[in-house]
GROMACS .gro file of N, CA and C in nm:
model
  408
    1UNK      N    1  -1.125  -1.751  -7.346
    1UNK     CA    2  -1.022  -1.654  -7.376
    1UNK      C    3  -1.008  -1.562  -7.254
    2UNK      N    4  -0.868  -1.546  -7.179
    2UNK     CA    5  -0.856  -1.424  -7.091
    2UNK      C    6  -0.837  -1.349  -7.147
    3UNK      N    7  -0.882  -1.166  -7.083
    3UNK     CA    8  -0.873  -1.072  -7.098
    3UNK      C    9  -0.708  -1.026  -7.091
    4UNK      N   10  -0.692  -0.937  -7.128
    4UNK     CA   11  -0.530  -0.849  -7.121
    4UNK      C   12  -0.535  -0.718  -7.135
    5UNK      N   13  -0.479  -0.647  -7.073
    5UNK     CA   14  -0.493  -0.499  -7.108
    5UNK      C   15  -0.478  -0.486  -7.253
    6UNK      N   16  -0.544  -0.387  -7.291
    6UNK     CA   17  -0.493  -0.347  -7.448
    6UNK      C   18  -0.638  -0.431  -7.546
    7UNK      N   19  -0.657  -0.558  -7.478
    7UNK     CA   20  -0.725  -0.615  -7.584
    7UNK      C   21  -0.839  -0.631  -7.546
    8UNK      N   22  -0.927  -0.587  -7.674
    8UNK     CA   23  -1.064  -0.617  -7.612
    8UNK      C   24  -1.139  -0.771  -7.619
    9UNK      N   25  -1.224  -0.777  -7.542
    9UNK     CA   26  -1.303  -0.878  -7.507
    9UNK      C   27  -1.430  -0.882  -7.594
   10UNK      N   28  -1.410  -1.061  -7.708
   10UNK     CA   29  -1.505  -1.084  -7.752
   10UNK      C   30  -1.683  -1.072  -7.665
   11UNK      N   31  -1.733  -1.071  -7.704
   11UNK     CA   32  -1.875  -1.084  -7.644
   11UNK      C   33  -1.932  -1.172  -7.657
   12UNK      N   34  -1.988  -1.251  -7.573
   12UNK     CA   35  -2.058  -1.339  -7.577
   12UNK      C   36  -2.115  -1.396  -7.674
   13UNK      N   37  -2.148  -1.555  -7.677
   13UNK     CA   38  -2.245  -1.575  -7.817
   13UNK      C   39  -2.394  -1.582  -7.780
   14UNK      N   40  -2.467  -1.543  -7.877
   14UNK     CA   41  -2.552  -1.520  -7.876
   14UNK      C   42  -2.631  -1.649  -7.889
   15UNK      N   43  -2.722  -1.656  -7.756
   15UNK     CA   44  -2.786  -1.811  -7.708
   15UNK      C   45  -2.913  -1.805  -7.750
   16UNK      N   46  -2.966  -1.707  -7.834
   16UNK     CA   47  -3.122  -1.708  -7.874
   16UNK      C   48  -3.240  -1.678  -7.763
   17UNK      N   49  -3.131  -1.617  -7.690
   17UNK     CA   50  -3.243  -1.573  -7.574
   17UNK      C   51  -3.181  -1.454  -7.488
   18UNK      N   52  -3.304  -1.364  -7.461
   18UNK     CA   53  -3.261  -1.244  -7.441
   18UNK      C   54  -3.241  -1.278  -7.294
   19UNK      N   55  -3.128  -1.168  -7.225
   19UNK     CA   56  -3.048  -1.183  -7.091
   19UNK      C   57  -3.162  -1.146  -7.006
   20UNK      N   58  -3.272  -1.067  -7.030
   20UNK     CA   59  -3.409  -1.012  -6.932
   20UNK      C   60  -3.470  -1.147  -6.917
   21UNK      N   61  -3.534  -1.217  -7.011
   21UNK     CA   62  -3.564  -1.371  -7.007
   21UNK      C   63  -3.508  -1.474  -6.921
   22UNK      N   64  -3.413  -1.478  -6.962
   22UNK     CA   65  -3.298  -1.626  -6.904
   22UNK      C   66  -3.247  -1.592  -6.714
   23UNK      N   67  -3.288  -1.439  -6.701
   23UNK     CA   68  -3.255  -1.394  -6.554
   23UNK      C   69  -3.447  -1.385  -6.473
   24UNK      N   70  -3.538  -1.392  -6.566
   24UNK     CA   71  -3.649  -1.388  -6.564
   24UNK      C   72  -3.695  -1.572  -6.518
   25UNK      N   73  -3.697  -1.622  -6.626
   25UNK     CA   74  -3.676  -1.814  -6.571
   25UNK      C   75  -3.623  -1.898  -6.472
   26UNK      N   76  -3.450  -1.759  -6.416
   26UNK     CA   77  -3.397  -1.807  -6.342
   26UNK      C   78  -3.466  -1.852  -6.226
   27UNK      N   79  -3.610  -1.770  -6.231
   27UNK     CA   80  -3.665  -1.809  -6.097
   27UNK      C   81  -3.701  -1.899  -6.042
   28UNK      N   82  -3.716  -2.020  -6.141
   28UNK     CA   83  -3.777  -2.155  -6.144
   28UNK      C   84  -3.665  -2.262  -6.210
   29UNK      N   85  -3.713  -2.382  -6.115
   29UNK     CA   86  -3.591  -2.511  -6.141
   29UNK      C   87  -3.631  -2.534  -6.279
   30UNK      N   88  -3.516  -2.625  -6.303
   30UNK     CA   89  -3.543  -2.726  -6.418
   30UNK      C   90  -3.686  -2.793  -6.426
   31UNK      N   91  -3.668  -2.877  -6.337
   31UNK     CA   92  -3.819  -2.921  -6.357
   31UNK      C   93  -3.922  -2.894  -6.349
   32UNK      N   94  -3.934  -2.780  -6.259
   32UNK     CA   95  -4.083  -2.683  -6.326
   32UNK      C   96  -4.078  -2.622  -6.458
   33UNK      N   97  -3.976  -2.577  -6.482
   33UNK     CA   98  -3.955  -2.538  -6.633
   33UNK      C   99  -4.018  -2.652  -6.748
   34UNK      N  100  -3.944  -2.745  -6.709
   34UNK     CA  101  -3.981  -2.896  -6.798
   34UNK      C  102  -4.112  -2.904  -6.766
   35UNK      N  103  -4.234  -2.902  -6.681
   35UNK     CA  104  -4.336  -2.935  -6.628
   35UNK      C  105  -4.433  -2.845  -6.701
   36UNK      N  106  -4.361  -2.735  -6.683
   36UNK     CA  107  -4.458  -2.590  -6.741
   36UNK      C  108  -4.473  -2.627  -6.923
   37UNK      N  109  -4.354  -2.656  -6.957
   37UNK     CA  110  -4.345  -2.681  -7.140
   37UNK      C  111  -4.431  -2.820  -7.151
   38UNK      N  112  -4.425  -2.842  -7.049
   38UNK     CA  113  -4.501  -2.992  -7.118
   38UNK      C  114  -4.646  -3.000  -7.060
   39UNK      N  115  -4.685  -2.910  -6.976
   39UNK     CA  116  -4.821  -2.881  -6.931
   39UNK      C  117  -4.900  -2.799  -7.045
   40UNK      N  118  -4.856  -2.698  -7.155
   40UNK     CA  119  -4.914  -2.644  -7.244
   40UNK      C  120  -4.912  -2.451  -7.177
   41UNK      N  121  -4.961  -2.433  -7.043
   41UNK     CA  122  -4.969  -2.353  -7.008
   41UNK      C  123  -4.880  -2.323  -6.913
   42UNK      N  124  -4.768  -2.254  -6.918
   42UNK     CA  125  -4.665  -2.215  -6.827
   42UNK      C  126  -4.721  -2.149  -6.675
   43UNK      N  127  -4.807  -1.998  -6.733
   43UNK     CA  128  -4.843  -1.951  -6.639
   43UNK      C  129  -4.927  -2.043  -6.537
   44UNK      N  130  -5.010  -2.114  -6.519
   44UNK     CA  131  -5.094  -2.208  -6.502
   44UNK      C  132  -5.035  -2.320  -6.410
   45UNK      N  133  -4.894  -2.360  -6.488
   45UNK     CA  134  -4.785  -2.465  -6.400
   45UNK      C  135  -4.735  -2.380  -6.286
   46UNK      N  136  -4.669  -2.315  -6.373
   46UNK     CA  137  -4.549  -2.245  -6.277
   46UNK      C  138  -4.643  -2.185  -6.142
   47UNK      N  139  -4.756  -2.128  -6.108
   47UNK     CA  140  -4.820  -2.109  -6.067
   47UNK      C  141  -4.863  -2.190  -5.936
   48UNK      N  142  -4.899  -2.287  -5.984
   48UNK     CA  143  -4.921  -2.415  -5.921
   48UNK      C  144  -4.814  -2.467  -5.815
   49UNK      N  145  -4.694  -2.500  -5.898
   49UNK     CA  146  -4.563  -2.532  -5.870
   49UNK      C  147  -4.525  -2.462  -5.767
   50UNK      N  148  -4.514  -2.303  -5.763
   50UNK     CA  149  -4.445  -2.219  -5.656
   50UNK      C  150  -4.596  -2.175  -5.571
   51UNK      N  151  -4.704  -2.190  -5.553
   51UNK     CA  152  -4.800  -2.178  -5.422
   51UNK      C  153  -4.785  -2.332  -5.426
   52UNK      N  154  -4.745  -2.403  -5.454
   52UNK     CA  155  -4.781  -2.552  -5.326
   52UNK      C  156  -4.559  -2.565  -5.278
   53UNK      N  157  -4.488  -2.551  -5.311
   53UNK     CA  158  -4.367  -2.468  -5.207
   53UNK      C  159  -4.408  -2.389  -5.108
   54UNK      N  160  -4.433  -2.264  -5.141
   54UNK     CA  161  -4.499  -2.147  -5.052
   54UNK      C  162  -4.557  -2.233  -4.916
   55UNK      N  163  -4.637  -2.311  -4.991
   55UNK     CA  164  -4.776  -2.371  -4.878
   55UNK      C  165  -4.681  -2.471  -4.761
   56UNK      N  166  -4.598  -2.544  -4.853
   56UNK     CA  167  -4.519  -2.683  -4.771
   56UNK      C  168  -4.434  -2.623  -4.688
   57UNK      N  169  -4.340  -2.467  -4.758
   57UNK     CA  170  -4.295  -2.383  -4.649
   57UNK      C  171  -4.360  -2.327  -4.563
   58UNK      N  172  -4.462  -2.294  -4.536
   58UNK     CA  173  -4.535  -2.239  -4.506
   58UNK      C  174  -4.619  -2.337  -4.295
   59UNK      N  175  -4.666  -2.498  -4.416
   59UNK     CA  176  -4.661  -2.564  -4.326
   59UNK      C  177  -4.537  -2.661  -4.227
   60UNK      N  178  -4.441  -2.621  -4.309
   60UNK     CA  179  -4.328  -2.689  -4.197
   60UNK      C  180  -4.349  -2.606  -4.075
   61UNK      N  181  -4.344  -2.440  -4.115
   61UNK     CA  182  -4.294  -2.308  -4.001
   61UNK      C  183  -4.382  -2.342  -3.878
   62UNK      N  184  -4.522  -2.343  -3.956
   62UNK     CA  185  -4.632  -2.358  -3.861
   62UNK      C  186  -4.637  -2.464  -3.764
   63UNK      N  187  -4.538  -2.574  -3.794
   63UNK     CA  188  -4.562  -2.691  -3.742
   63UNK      C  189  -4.412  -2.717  -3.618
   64UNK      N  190  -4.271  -2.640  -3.674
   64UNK     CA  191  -4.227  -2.629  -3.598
   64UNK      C  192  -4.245  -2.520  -3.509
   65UNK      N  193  -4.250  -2.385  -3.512
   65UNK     CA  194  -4.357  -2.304  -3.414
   65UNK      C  195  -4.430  -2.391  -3.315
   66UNK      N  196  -4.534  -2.443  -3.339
   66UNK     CA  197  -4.596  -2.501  -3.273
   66UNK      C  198  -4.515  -2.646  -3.181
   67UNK      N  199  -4.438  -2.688  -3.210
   67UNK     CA  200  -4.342  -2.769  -3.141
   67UNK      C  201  -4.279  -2.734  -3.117
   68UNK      N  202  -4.221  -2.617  -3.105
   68UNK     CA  203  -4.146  -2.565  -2.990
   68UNK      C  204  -4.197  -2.531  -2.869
   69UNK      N  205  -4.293  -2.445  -2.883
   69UNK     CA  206  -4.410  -2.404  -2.797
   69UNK      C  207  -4.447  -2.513  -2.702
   70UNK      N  208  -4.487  -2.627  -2.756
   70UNK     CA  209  -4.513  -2.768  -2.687
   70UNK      C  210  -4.375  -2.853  -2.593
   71UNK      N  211  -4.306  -2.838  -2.654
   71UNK     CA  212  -4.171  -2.886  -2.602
   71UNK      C  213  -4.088  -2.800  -2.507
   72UNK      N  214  -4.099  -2.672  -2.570
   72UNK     CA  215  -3.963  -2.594  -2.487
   72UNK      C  216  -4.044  -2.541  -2.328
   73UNK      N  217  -3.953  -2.586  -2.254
   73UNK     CA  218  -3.933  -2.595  -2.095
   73UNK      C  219  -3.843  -2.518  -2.025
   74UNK      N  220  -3.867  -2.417  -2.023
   74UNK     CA  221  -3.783  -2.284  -1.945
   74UNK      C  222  -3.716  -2.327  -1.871
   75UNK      N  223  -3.741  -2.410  -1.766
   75UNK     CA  224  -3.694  -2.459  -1.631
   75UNK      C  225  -3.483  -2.535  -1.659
   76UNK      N  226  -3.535  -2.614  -1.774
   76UNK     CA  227  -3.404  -2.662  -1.785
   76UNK      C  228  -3.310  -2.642  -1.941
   77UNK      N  229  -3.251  -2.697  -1.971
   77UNK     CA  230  -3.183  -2.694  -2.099
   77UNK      C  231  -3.232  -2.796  -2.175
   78UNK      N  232  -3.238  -2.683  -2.284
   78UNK     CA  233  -3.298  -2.737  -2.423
   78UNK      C  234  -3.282  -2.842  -2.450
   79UNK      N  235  -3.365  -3.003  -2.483
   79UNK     CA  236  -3.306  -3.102  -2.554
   79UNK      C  237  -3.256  -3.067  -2.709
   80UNK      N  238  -3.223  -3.161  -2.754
   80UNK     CA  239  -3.189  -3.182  -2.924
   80UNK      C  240  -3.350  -3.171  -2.948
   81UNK      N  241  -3.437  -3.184  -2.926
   81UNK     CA  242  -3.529  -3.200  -3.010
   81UNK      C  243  -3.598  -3.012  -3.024
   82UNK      N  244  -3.572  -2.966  -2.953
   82UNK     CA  245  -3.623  -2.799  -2.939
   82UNK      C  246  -3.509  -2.781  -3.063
   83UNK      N  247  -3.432  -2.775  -3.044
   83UNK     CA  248  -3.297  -2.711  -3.110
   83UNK      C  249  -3.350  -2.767  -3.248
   84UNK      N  250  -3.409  -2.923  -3.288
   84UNK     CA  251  -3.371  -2.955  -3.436
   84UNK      C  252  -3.507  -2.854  -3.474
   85UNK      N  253  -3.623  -2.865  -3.374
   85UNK     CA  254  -3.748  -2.748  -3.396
   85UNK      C  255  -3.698  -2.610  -3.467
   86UNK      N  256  -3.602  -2.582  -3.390
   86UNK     CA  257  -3.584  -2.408  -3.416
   86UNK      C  258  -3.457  -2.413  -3.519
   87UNK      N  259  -3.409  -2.521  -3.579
   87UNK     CA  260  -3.369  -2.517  -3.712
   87UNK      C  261  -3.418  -2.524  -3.793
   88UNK      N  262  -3.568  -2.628  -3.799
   88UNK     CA  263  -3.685  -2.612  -3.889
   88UNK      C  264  -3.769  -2.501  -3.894
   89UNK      N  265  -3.786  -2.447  -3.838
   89UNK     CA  266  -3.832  -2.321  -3.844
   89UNK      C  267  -3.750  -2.246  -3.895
   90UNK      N  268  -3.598  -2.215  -3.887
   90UNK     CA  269  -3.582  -2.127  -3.956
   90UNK      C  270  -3.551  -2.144  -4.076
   91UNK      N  271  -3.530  -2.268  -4.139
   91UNK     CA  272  -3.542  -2.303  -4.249
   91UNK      C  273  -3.638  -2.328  -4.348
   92UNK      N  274  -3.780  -2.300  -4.274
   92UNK     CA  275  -3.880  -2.281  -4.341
   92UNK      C  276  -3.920  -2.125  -4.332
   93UNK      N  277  -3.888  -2.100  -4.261
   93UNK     CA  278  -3.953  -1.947  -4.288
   93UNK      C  279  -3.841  -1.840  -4.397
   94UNK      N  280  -3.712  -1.906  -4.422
   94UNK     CA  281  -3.667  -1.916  -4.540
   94UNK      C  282  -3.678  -1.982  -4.679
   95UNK      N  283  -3.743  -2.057  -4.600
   95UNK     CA  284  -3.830  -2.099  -4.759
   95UNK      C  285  -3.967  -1.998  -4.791
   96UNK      N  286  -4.004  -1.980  -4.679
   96UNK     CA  287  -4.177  -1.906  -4.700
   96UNK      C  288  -4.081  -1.764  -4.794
   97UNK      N  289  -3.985  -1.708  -4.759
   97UNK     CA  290  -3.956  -1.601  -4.820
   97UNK      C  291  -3.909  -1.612  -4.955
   98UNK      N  292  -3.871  -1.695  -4.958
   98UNK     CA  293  -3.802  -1.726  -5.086
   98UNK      C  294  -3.883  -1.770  -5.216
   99UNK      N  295  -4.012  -1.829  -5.168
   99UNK     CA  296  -4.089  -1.937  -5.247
   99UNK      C  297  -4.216  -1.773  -5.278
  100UNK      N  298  -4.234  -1.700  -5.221
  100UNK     CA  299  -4.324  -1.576  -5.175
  100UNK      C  300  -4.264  -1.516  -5.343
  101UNK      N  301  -4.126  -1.518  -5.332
  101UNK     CA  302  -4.087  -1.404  -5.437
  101UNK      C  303  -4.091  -1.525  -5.566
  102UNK      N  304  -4.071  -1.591  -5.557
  102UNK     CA  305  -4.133  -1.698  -5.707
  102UNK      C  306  -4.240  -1.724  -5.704
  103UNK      N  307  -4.381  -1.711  -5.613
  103UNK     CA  308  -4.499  -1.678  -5.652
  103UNK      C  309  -4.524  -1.586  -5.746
  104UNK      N  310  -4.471  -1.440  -5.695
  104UNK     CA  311  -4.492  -1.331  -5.769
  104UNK      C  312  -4.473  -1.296  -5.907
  105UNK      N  313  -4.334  -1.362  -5.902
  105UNK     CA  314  -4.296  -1.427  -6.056
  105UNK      C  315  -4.344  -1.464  -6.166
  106UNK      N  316  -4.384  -1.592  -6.108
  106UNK     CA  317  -4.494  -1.683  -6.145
  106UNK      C  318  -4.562  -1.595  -6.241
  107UNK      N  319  -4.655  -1.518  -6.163
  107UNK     CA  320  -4.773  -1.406  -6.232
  107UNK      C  321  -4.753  -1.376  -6.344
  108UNK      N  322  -4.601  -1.331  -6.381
  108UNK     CA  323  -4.571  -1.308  -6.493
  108UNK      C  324  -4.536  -1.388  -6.599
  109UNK      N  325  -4.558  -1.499  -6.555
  109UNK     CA  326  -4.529  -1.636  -6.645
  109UNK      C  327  -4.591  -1.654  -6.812
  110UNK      N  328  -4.682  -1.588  -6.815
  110UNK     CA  329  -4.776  -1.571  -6.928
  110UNK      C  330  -4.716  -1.505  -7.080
  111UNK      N  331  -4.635  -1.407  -6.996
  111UNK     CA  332  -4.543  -1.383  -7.101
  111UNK      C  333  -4.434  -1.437  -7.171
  112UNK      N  334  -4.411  -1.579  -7.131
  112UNK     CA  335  -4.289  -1.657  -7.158
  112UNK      C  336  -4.360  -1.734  -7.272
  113UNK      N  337  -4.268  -1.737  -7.379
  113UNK     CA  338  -4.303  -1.821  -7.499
  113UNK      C  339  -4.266  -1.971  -7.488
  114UNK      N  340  -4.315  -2.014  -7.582
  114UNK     CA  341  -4.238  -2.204  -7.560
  114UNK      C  342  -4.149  -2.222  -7.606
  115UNK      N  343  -4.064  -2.122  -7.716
  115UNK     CA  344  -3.980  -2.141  -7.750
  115UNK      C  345  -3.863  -2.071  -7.672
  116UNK      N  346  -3.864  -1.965  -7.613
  116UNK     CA  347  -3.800  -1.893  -7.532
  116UNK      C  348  -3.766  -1.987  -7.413
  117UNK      N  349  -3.887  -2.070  -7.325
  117UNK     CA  350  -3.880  -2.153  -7.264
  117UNK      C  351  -3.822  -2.293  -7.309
  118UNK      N  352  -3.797  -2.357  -7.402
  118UNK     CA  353  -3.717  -2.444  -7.492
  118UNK      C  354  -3.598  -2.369  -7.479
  119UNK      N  355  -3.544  -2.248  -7.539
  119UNK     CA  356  -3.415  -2.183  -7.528
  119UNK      C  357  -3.361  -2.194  -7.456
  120UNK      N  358  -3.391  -2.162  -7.291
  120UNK     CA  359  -3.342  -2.148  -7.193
  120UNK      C  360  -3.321  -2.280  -7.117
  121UNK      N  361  -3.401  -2.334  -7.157
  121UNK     CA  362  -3.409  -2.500  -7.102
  121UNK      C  363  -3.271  -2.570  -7.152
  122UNK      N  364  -3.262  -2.556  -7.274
  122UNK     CA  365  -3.121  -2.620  -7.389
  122UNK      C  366  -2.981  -2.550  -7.304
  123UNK      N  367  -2.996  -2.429  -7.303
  123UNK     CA  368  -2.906  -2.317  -7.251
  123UNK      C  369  -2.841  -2.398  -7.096
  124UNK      N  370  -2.949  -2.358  -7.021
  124UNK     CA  371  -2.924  -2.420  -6.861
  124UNK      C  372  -2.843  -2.605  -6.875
  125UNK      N  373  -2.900  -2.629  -6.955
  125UNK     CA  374  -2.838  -2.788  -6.971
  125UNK      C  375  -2.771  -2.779  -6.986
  126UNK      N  376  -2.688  -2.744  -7.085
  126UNK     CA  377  -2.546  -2.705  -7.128
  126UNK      C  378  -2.465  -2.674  -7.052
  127UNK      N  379  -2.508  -2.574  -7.031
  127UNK     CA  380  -2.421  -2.524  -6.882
  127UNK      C  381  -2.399  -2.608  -6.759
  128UNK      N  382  -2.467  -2.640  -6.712
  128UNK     CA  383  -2.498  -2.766  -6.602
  128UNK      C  384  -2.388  -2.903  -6.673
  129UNK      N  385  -2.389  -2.943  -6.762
  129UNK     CA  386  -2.306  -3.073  -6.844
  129UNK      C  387  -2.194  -3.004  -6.829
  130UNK      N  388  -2.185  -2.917  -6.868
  130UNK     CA  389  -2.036  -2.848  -6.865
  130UNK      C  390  -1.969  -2.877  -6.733
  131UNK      N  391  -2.054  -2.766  -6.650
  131UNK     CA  392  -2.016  -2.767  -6.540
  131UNK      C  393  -1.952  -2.930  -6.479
  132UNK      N  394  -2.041  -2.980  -6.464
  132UNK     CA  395  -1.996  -3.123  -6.455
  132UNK      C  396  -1.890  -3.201  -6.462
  133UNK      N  397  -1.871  -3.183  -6.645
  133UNK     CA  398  -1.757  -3.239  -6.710
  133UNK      C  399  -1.660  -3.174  -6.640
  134UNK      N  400  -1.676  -3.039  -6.624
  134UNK     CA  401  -1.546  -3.007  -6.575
  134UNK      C  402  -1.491  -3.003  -6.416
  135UNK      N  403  -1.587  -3.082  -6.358
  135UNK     CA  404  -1.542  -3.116  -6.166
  135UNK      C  405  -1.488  -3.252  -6.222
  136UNK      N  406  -1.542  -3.325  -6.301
  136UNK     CA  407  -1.504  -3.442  -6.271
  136UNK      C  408  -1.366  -3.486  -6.376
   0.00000   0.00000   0.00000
């Protein structure tokens, strides 16, 4: 339904899950979500899940860093291979930041119920099918 001056706007339906929650989960994919419900212990998964990201971000940075260092040659111009270096790097050290703040998250994972986590899981699908149906 669009809005119009004059008329007010129904409100949303109510998805069985509170908006602090469902912006709370957002922090984690589908499939850690799925991983966490079917592991028994969310906090425990999710946990797991976002320090071994962290770590893989973590070791790309370190590894292109270090190949640049090895490769790059002041004297002349950069090959492709420095350049694809210092795109990996900065694409991991955007991951290290990113994966850092869904660690933290994580922590709080304990407080998520299984059914809340079921809720949001049903919710996100939906949405996602939708979405879908409606590009194609």
């Amino acid at each position: 339904m669009k809005p119009s001056p004059g008329r007010p706007l129904a409100p949303p339906d109510d998805r069985g899950l509170d908006e602090d929650t469902g912006w709370f989960l957002d922090h984690f994919s589908l499939g850690e979500l799925r991983r966490a419900l079917a592991g028994g212990d969310c906090k425990r998964v999710l946990r797991r899940d976002t320090w071994l990201a962290l770590g893989v971000s973590t070791v790309l940075f370190t590894v292109a860093l270090l190949g640049v260092g090895r490769v790059l040659d002041l004297s002349g111009r950069p090959g492709i291979g420095v350049l694809t270096l210092v795109l990996l790097a900065g694409v991991a050290i955007t991951g290290v930041c990113f994966h850092a703040f869904r660690v933290s998250a994580s922590s709080r994972a304990a407080t998520i119920s299984p059914e809340a986590l079921r809720a949001h899981l049903a919710i996100t699908e939906h949405l996602a099918q939708a979405g879908a149906s409606a590009r194609a």
